[in-house]
PDB file of C-alpha atoms and ligand atoms in Angstrom:
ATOM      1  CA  UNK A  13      13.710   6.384  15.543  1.00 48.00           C
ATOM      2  CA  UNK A  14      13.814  10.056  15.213  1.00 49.00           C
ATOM      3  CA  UNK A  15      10.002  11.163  15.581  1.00 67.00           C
ATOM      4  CA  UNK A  16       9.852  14.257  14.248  1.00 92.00           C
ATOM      5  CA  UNK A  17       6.377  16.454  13.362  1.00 97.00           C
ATOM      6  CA  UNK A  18       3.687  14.795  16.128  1.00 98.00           C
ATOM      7  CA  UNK A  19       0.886  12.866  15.559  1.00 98.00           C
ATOM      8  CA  UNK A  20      -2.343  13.395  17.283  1.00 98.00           C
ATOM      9  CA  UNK A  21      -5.689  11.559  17.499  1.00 98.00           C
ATOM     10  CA  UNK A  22      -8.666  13.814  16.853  1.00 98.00           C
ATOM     11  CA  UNK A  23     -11.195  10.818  16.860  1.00 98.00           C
ATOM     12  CA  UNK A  24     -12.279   8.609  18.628  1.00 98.00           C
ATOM     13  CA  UNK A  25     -11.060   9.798  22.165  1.00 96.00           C
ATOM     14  CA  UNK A  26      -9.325  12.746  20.844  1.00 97.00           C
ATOM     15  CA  UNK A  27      -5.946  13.536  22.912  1.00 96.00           C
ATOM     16  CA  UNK A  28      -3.021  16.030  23.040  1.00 96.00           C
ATOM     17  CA  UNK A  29      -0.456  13.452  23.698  1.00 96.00           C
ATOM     18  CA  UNK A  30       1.692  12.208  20.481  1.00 98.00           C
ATOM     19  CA  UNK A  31       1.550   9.378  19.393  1.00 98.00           C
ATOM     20  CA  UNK A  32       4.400   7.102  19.533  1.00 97.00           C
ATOM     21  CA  UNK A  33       5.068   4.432  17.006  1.00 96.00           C
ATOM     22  CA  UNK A  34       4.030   1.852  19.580  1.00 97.00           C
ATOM     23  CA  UNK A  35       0.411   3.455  19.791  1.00 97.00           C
ATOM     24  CA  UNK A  36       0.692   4.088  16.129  1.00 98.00           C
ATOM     25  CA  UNK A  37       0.991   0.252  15.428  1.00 98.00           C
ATOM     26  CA  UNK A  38      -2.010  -0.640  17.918  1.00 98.00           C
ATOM     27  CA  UNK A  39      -3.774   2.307  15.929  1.00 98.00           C
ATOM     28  CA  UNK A  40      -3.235   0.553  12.526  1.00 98.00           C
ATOM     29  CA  UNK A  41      -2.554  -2.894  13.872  1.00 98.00           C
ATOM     30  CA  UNK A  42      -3.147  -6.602  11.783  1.00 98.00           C
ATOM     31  CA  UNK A  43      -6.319  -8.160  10.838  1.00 97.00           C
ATOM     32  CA  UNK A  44      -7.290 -11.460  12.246  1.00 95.00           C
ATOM     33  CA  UNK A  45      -8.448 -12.330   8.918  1.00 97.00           C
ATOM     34  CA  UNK A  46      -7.416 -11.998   5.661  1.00 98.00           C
ATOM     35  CA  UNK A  47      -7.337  -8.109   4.786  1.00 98.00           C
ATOM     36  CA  UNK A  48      -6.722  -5.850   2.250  1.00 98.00           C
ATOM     37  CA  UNK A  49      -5.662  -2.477   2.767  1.00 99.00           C
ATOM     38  CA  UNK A  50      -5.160   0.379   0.429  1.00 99.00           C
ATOM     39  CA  UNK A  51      -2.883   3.696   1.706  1.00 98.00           C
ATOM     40  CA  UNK A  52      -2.563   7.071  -0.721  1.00 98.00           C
ATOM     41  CA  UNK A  53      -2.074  10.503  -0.133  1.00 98.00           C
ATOM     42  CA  UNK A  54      -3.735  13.286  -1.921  1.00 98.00           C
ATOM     43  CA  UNK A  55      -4.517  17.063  -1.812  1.00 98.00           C
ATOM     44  CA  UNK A  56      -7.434  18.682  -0.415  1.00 98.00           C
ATOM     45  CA  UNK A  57      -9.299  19.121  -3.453  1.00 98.00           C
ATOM     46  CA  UNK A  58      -8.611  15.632  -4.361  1.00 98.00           C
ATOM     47  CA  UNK A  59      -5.302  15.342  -6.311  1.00 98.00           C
ATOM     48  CA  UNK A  60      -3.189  11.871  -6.385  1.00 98.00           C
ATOM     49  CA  UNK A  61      -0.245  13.856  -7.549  1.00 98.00           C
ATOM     50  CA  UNK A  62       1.934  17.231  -8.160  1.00 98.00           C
ATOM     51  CA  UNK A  63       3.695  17.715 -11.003  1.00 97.00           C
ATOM     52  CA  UNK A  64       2.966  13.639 -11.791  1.00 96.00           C
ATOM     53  CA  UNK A  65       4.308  12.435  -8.731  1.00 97.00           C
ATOM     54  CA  UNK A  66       2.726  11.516  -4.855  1.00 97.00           C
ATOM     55  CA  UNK A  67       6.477  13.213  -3.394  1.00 97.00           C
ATOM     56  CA  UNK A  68       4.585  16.512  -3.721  1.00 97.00           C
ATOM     57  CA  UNK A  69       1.927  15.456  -1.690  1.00 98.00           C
ATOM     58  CA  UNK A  70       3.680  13.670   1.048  1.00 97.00           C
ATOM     59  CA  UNK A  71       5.379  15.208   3.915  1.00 96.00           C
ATOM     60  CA  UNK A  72       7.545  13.225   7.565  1.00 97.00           C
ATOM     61  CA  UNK A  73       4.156  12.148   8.995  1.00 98.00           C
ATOM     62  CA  UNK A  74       2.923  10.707   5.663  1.00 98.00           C
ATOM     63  CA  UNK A  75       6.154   8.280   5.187  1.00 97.00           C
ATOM     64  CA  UNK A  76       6.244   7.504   8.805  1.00 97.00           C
ATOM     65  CA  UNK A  77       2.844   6.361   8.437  1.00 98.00           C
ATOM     66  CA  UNK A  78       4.169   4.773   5.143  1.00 98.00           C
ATOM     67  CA  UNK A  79       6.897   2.687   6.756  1.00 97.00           C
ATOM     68  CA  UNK A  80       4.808   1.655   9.502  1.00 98.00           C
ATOM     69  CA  UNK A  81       2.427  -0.285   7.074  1.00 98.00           C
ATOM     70  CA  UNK A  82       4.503  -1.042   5.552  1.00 98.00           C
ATOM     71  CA  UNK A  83       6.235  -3.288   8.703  1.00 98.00           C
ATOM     72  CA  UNK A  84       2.731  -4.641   9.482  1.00 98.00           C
ATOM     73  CA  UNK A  85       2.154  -6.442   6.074  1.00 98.00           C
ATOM     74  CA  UNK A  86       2.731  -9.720   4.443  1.00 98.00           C
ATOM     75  CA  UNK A  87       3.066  -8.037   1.249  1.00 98.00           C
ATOM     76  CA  UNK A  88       3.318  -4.757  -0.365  1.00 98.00           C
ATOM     77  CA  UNK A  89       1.131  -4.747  -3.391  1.00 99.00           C
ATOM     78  CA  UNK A  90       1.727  -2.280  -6.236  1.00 98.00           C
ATOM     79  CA  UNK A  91       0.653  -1.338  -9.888  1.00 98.00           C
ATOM     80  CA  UNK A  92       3.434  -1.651 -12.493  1.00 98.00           C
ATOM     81  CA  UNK A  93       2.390   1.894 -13.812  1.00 98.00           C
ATOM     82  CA  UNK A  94       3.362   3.293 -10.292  1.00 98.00           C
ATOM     83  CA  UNK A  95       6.232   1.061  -9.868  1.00 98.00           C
ATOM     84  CA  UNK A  96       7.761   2.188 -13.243  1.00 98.00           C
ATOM     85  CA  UNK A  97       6.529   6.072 -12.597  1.00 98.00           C
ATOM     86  CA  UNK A  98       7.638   6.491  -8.968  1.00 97.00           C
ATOM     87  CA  UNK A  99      11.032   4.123  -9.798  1.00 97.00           C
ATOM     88  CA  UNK A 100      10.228   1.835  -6.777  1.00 98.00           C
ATOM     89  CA  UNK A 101      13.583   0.480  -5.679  1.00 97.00           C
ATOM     90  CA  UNK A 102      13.655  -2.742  -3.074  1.00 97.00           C
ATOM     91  CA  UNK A 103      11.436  -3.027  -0.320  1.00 96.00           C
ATOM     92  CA  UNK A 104      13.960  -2.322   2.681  1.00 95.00           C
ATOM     93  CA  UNK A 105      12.879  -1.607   6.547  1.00 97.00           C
ATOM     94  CA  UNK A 106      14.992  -0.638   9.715  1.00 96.00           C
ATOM     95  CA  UNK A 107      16.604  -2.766  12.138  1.00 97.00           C
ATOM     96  CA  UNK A 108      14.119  -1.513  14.263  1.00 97.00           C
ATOM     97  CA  UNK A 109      11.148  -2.416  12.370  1.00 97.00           C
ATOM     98  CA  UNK A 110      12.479  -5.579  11.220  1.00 98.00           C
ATOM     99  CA  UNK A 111      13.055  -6.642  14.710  1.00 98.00           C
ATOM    100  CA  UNK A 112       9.418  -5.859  15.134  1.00 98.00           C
ATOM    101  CA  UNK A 113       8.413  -8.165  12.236  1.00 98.00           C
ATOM    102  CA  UNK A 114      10.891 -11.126  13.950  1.00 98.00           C
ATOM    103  CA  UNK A 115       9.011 -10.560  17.282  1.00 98.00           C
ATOM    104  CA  UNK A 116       5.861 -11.039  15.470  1.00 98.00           C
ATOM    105  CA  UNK A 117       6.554 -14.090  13.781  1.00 98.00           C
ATOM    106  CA  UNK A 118       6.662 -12.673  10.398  1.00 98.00           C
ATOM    107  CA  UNK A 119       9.663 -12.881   7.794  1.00 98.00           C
ATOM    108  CA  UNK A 120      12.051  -9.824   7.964  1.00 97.00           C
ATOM    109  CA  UNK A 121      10.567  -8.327   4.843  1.00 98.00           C
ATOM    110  CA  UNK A 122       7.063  -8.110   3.099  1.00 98.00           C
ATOM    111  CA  UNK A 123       6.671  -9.693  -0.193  1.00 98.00           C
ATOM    112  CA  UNK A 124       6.733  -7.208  -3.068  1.00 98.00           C
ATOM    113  CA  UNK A 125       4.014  -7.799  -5.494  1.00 99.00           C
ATOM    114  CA  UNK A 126       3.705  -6.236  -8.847  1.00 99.00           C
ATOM    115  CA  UNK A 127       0.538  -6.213 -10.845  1.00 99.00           C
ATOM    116  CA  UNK A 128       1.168  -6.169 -14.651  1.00 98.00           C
ATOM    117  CA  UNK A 129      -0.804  -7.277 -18.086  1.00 98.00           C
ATOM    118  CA  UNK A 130       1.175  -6.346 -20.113  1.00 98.00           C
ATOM    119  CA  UNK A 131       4.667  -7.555 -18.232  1.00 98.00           C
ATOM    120  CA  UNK A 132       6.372  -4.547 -19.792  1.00 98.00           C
ATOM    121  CA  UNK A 133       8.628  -4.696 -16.296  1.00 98.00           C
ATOM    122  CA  UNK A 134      12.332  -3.914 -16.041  1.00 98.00           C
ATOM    123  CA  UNK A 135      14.350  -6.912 -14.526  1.00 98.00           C
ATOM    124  CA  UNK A 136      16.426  -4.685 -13.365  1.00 98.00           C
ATOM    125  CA  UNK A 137      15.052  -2.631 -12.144  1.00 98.00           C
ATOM    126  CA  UNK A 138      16.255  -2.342  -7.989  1.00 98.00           C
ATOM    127  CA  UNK A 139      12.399  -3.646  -6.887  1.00 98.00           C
ATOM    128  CA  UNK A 140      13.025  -6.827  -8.701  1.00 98.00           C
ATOM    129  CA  UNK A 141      17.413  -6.860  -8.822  1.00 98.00           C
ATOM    130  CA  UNK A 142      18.013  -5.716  -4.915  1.00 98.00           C
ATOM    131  CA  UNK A 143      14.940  -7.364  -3.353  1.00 98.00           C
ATOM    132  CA  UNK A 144      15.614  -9.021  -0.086  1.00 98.00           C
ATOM    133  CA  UNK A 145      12.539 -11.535  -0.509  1.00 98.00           C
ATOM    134  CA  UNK A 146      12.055 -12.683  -4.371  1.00 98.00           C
ATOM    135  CA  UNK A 147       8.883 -10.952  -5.171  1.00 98.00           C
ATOM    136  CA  UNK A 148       5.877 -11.758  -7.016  1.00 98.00           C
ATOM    137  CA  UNK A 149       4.827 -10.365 -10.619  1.00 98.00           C
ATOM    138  CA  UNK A 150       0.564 -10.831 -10.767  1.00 99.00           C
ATOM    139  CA  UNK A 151      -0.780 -11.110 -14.560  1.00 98.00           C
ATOM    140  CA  UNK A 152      -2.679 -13.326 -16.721  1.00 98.00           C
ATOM    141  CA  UNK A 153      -2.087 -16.553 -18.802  1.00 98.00           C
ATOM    142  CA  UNK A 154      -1.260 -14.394 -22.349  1.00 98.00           C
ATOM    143  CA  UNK A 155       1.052 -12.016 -20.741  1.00 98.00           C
ATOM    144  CA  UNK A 156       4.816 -13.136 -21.982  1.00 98.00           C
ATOM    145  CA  UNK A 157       7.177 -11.804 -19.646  1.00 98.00           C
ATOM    146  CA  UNK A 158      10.394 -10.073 -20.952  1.00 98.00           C
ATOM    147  CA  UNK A 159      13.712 -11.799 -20.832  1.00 98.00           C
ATOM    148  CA  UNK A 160      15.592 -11.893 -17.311  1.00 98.00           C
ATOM    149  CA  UNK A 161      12.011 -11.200 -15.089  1.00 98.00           C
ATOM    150  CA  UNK A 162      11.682 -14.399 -13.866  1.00 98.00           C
ATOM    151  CA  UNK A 163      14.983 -14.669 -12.905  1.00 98.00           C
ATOM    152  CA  UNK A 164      14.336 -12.173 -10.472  1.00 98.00           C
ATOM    153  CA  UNK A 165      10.610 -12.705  -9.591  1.00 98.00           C
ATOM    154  CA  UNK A 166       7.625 -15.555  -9.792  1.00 98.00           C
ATOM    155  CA  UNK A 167       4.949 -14.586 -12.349  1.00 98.00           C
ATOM    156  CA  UNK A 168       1.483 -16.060 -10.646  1.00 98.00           C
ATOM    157  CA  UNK A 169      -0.785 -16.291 -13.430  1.00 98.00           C
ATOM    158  CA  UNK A 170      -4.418 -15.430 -12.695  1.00 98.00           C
ATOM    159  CA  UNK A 171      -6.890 -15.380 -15.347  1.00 98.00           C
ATOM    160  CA  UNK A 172      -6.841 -15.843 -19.010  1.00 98.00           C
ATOM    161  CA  UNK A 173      -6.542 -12.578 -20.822  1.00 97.00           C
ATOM    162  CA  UNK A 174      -6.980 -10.120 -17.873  1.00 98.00           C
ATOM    163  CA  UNK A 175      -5.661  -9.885 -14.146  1.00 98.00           C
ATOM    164  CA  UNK A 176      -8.549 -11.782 -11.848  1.00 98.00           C
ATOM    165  CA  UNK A 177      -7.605  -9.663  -8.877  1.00 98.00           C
ATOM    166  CA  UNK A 178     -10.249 -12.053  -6.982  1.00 98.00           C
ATOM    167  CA  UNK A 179      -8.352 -15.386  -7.909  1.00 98.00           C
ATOM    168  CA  UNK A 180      -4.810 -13.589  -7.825  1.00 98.00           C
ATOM    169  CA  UNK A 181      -5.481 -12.451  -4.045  1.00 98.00           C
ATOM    170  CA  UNK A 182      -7.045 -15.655  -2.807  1.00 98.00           C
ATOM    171  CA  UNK A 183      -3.444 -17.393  -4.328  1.00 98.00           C
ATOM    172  CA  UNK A 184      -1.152 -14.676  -2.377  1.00 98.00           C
ATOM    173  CA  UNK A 185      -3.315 -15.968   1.079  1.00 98.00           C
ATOM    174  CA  UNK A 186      -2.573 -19.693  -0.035  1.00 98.00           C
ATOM    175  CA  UNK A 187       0.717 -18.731   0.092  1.00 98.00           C
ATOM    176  CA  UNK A 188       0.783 -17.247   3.807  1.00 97.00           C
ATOM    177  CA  UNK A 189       0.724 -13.562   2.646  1.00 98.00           C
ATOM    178  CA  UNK A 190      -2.393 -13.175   4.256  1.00 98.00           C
ATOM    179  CA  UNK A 191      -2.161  -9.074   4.835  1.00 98.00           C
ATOM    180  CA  UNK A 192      -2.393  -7.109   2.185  1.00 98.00           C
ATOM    181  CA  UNK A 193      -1.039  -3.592   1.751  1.00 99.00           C
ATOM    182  CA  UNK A 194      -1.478  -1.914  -1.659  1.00 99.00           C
ATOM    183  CA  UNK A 195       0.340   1.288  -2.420  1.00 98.00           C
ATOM    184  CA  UNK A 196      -1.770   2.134  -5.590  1.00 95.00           C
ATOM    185  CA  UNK A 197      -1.729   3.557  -7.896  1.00 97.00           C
ATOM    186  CA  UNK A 198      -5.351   5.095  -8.876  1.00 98.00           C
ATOM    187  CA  UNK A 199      -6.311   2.430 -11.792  1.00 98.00           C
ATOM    188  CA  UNK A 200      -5.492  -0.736  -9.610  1.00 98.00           C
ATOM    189  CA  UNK A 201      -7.096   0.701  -6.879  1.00 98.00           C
ATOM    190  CA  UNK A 202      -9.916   1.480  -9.580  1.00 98.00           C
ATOM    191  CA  UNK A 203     -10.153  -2.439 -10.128  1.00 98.00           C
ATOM    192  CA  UNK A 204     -10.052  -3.449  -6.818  1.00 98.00           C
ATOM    193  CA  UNK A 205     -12.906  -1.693  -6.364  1.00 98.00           C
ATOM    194  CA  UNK A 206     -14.763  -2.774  -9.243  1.00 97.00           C
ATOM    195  CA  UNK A 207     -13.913  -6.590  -7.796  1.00 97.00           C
ATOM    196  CA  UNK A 208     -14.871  -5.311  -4.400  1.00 97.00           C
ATOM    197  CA  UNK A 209     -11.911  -6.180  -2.799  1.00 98.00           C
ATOM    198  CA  UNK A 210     -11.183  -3.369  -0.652  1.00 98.00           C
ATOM    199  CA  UNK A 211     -11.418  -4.017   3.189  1.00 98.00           C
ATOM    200  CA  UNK A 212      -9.610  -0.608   4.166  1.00 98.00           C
ATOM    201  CA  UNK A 213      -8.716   2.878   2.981  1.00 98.00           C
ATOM    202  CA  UNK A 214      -5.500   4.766   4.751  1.00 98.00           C
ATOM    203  CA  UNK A 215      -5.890   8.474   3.114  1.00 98.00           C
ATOM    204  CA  UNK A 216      -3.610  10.971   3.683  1.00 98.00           C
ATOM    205  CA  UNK A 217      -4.731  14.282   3.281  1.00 98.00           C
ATOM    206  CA  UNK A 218      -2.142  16.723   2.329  1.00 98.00           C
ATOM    207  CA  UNK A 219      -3.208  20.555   3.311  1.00 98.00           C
ATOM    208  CA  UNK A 220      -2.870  22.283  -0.161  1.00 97.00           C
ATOM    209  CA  UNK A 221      -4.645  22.744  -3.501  1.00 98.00           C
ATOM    210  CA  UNK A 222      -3.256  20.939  -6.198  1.00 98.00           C
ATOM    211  CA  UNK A 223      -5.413  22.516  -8.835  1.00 98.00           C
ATOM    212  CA  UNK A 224      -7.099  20.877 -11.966  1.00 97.00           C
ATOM    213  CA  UNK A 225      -4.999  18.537 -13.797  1.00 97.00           C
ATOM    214  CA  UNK A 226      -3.975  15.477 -11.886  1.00 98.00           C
ATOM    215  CA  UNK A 227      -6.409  12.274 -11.718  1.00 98.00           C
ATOM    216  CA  UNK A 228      -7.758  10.961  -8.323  1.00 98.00           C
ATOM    217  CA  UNK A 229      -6.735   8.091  -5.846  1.00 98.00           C
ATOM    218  CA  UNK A 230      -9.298   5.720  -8.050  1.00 98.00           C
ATOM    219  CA  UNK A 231      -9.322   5.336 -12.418  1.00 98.00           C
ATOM    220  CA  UNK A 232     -11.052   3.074 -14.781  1.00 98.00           C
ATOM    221  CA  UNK A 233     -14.521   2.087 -15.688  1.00 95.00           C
ATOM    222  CA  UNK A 234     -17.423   3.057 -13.161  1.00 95.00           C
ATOM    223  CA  UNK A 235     -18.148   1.113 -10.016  1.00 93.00           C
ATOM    224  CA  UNK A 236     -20.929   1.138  -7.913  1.00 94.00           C
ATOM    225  CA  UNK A 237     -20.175   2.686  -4.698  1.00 94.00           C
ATOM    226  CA  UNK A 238     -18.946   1.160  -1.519  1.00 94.00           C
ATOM    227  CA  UNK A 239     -19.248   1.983   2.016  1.00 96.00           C
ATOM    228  CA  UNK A 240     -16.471   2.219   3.914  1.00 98.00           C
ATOM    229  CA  UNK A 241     -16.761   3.659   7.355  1.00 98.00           C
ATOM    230  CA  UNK A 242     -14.113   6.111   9.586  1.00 98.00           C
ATOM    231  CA  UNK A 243     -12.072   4.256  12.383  1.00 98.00           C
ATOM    232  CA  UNK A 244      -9.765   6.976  13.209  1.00 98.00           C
ATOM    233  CA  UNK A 245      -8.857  10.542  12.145  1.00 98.00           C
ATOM    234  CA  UNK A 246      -5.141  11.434  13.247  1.00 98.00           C
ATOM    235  CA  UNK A 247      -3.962  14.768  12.640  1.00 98.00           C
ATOM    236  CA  UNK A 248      -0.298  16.228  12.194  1.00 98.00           C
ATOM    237  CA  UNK A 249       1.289  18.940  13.511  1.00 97.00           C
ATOM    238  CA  UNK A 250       1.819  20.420   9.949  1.00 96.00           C
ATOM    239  CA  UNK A 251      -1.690  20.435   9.109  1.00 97.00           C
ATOM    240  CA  UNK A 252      -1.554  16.629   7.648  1.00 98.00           C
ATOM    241  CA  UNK A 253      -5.010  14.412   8.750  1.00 98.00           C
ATOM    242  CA  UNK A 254      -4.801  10.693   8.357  1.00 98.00           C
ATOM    243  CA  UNK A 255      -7.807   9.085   8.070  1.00 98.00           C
ATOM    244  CA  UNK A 256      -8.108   5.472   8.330  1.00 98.00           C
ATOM    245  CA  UNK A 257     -11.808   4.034   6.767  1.00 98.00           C
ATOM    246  CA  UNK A 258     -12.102   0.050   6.907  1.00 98.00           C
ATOM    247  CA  UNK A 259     -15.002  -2.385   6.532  1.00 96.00           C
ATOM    248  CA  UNK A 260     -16.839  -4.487   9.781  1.00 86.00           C
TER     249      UNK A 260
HETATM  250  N1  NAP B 310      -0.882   9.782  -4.176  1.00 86.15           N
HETATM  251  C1  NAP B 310      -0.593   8.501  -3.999  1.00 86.15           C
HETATM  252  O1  NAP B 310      -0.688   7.974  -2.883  1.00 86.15           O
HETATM  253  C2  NAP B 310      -0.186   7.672  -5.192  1.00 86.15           C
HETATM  254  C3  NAP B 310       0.000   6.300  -5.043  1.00 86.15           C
HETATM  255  C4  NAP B 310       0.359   5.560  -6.161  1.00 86.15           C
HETATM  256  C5  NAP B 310       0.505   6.176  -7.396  1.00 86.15           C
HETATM  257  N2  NAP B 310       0.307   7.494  -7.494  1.00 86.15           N
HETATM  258  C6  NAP B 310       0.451   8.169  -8.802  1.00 86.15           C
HETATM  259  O2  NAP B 310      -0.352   7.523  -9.740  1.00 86.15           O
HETATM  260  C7  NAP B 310       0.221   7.672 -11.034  1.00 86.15           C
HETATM  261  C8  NAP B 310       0.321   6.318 -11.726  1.00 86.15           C
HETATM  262  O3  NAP B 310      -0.953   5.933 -12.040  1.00 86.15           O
HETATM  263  P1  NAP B 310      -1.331   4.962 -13.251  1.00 86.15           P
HETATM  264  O4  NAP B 310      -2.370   5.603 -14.052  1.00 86.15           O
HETATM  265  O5  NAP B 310      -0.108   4.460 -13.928  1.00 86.15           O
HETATM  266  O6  NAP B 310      -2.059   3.762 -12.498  1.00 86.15           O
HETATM  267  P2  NAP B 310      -1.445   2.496 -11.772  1.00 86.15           P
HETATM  268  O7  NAP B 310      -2.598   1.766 -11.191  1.00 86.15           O
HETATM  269  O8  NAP B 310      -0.326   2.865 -10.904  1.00 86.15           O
HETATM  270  O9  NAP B 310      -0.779   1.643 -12.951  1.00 86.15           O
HETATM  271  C9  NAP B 310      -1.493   1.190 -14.057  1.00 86.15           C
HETATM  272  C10 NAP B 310      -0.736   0.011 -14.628  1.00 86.15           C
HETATM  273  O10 NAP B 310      -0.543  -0.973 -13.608  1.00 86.15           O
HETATM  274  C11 NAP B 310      -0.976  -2.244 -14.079  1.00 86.15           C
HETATM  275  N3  NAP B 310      -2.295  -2.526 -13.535  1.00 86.15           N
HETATM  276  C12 NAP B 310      -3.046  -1.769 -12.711  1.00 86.15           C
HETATM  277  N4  NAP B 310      -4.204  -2.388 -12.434  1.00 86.15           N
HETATM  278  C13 NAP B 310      -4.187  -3.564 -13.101  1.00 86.15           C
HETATM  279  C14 NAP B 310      -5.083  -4.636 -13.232  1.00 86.15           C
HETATM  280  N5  NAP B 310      -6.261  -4.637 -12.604  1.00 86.15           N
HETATM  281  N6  NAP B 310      -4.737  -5.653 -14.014  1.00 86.15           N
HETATM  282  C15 NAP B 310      -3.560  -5.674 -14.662  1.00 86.15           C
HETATM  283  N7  NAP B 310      -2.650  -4.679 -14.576  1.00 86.15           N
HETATM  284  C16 NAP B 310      -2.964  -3.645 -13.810  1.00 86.15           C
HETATM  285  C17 NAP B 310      -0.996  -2.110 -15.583  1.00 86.15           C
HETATM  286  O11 NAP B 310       0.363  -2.279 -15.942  1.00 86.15           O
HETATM  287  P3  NAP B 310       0.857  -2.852 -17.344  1.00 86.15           P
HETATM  288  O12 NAP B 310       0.896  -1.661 -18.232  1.00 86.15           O
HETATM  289  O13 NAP B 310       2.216  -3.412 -17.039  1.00 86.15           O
HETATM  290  O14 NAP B 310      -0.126  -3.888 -17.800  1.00 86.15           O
HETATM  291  C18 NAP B 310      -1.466  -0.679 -15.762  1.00 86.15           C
HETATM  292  O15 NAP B 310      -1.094  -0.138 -17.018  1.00 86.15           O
HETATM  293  C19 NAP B 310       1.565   8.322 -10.844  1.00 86.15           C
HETATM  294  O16 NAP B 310       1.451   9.691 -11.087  1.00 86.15           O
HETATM  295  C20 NAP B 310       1.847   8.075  -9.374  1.00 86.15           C
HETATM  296  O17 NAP B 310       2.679   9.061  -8.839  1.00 86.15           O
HETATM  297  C21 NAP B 310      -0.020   8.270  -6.429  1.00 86.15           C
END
């Protein structure tokens, strides 16, 4: 791979030297447990979005860091309101990173998994109609899914009138899909919260000032707070700091 804008460690044990994507995937690296991590990017005063989408906000070191968790999961967990809104086509990785994923035991692709109550989803849509693995649609026993989705995916039903997130994780780990990476958006990550299911936060902070308007990372009803401490602060060459926060 092309590595373009360098990546730095500021803490622990800051250093001058780049990072390669080797030291980038020890930095990261997989849980020896069950784990669910969480990775957003937002402005400096606290913005999910520009102009209603995360492309605004996200620059080369952002979606290398992206891709890169993107090779270390299971599966790739995602809200249907961001799936819809950002137009999220099939899960697809380089040669390169898929080779990783063969060395490592793991199947060539993560599982997508799309979190819905409603089931308002688009068979086909490319997530669902080009997917290289068949993914997996999350909702609840009253949710009717449209006509064609489950051609094209397996709706695991958790809970009776409402996603249990709790019950709905704990079936993705019975199924080998053991790490977890969620790529939002703010109100799933707001319920994952609630349900304290949040081992690790990957934050991207994007050096600008969005501005009033857009929401934050996190939506829906009040939670109490959780501690999450910082593991590592990484810091681009373009003024971008990754911070990775993550539970004992
Ligand atoms: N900056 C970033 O890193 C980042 C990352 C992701 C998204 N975003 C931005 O976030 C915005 C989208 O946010 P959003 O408000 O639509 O929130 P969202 O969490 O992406 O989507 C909300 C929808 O997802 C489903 N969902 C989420 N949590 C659920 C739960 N606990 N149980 C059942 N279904 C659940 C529901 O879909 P149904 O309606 O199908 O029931 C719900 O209406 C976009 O602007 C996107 O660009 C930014």
């Amino acid at each position: 791979m092309t590595v373009g804008i360098p990546i730095r460690r500021l803490w622990p044990e800051p250093s001058t030297l780049p990072l390669d994507d080797a030291a980038l995937t020890t930095l990261y690296g997989r849980a020896d447990r069950p784990h669910l991590r969480v990775n957003f990017v937002a402005s400096l005063d606290g913005a999910v979005s520009v102009d209603g989408y995360s492309a605004g906000l996200s620059g080369e070191p952002d979606k290398r860091i992206f891709g890169l968790l993107r090779m270390l999961c299971d599966a790739l967990v995602v809200a249907a309101g961001t799936l819809r809104h950002e137009g999220y086509r099939a899960v697809r990785l380089d040669e390169r990173r898929r080779a990783w994923r063969r060395e490592h035991g793991l199947a060539e692709y993560p599982t997508l998994v799309v979190v819905s109550g409603s089931l308002d989803l688009d068979p086909a849509q490319a997530a669902f109609a080009d997917a290289p693995v068949r993914p997996v649609v999350l909702t609840h026993a009253d949710a009717h899914p449209p006509p064609g989705l489950t051609d094209v995916a397996d709706v695991l039903r958790c809970g009776t009138d409402r996603v249990d997130l709790t019950a709905g994780l704990d079936e993705l780990r019975r199924r080998g899909l053991s790490q977890l990476l969620c790529e939002g958006g703010p109100q799933l990550l707001g319920a994952l919260t609630a349900a304290d299911l949040v081992d690790e936060l990957c934050l991207t902070v994007a050096p600008l000032l969005a501005g009033p308007g857009p929401g934050r990372i996190t939506a829906g009803d009040a939670t109490p707070p959780r501690q999450l401490p910082l593991r590592h602060v990484l810091a681009a060459d373009d003024g971008v700091l990754m911070l990775r926060h993550a539970r004992d």
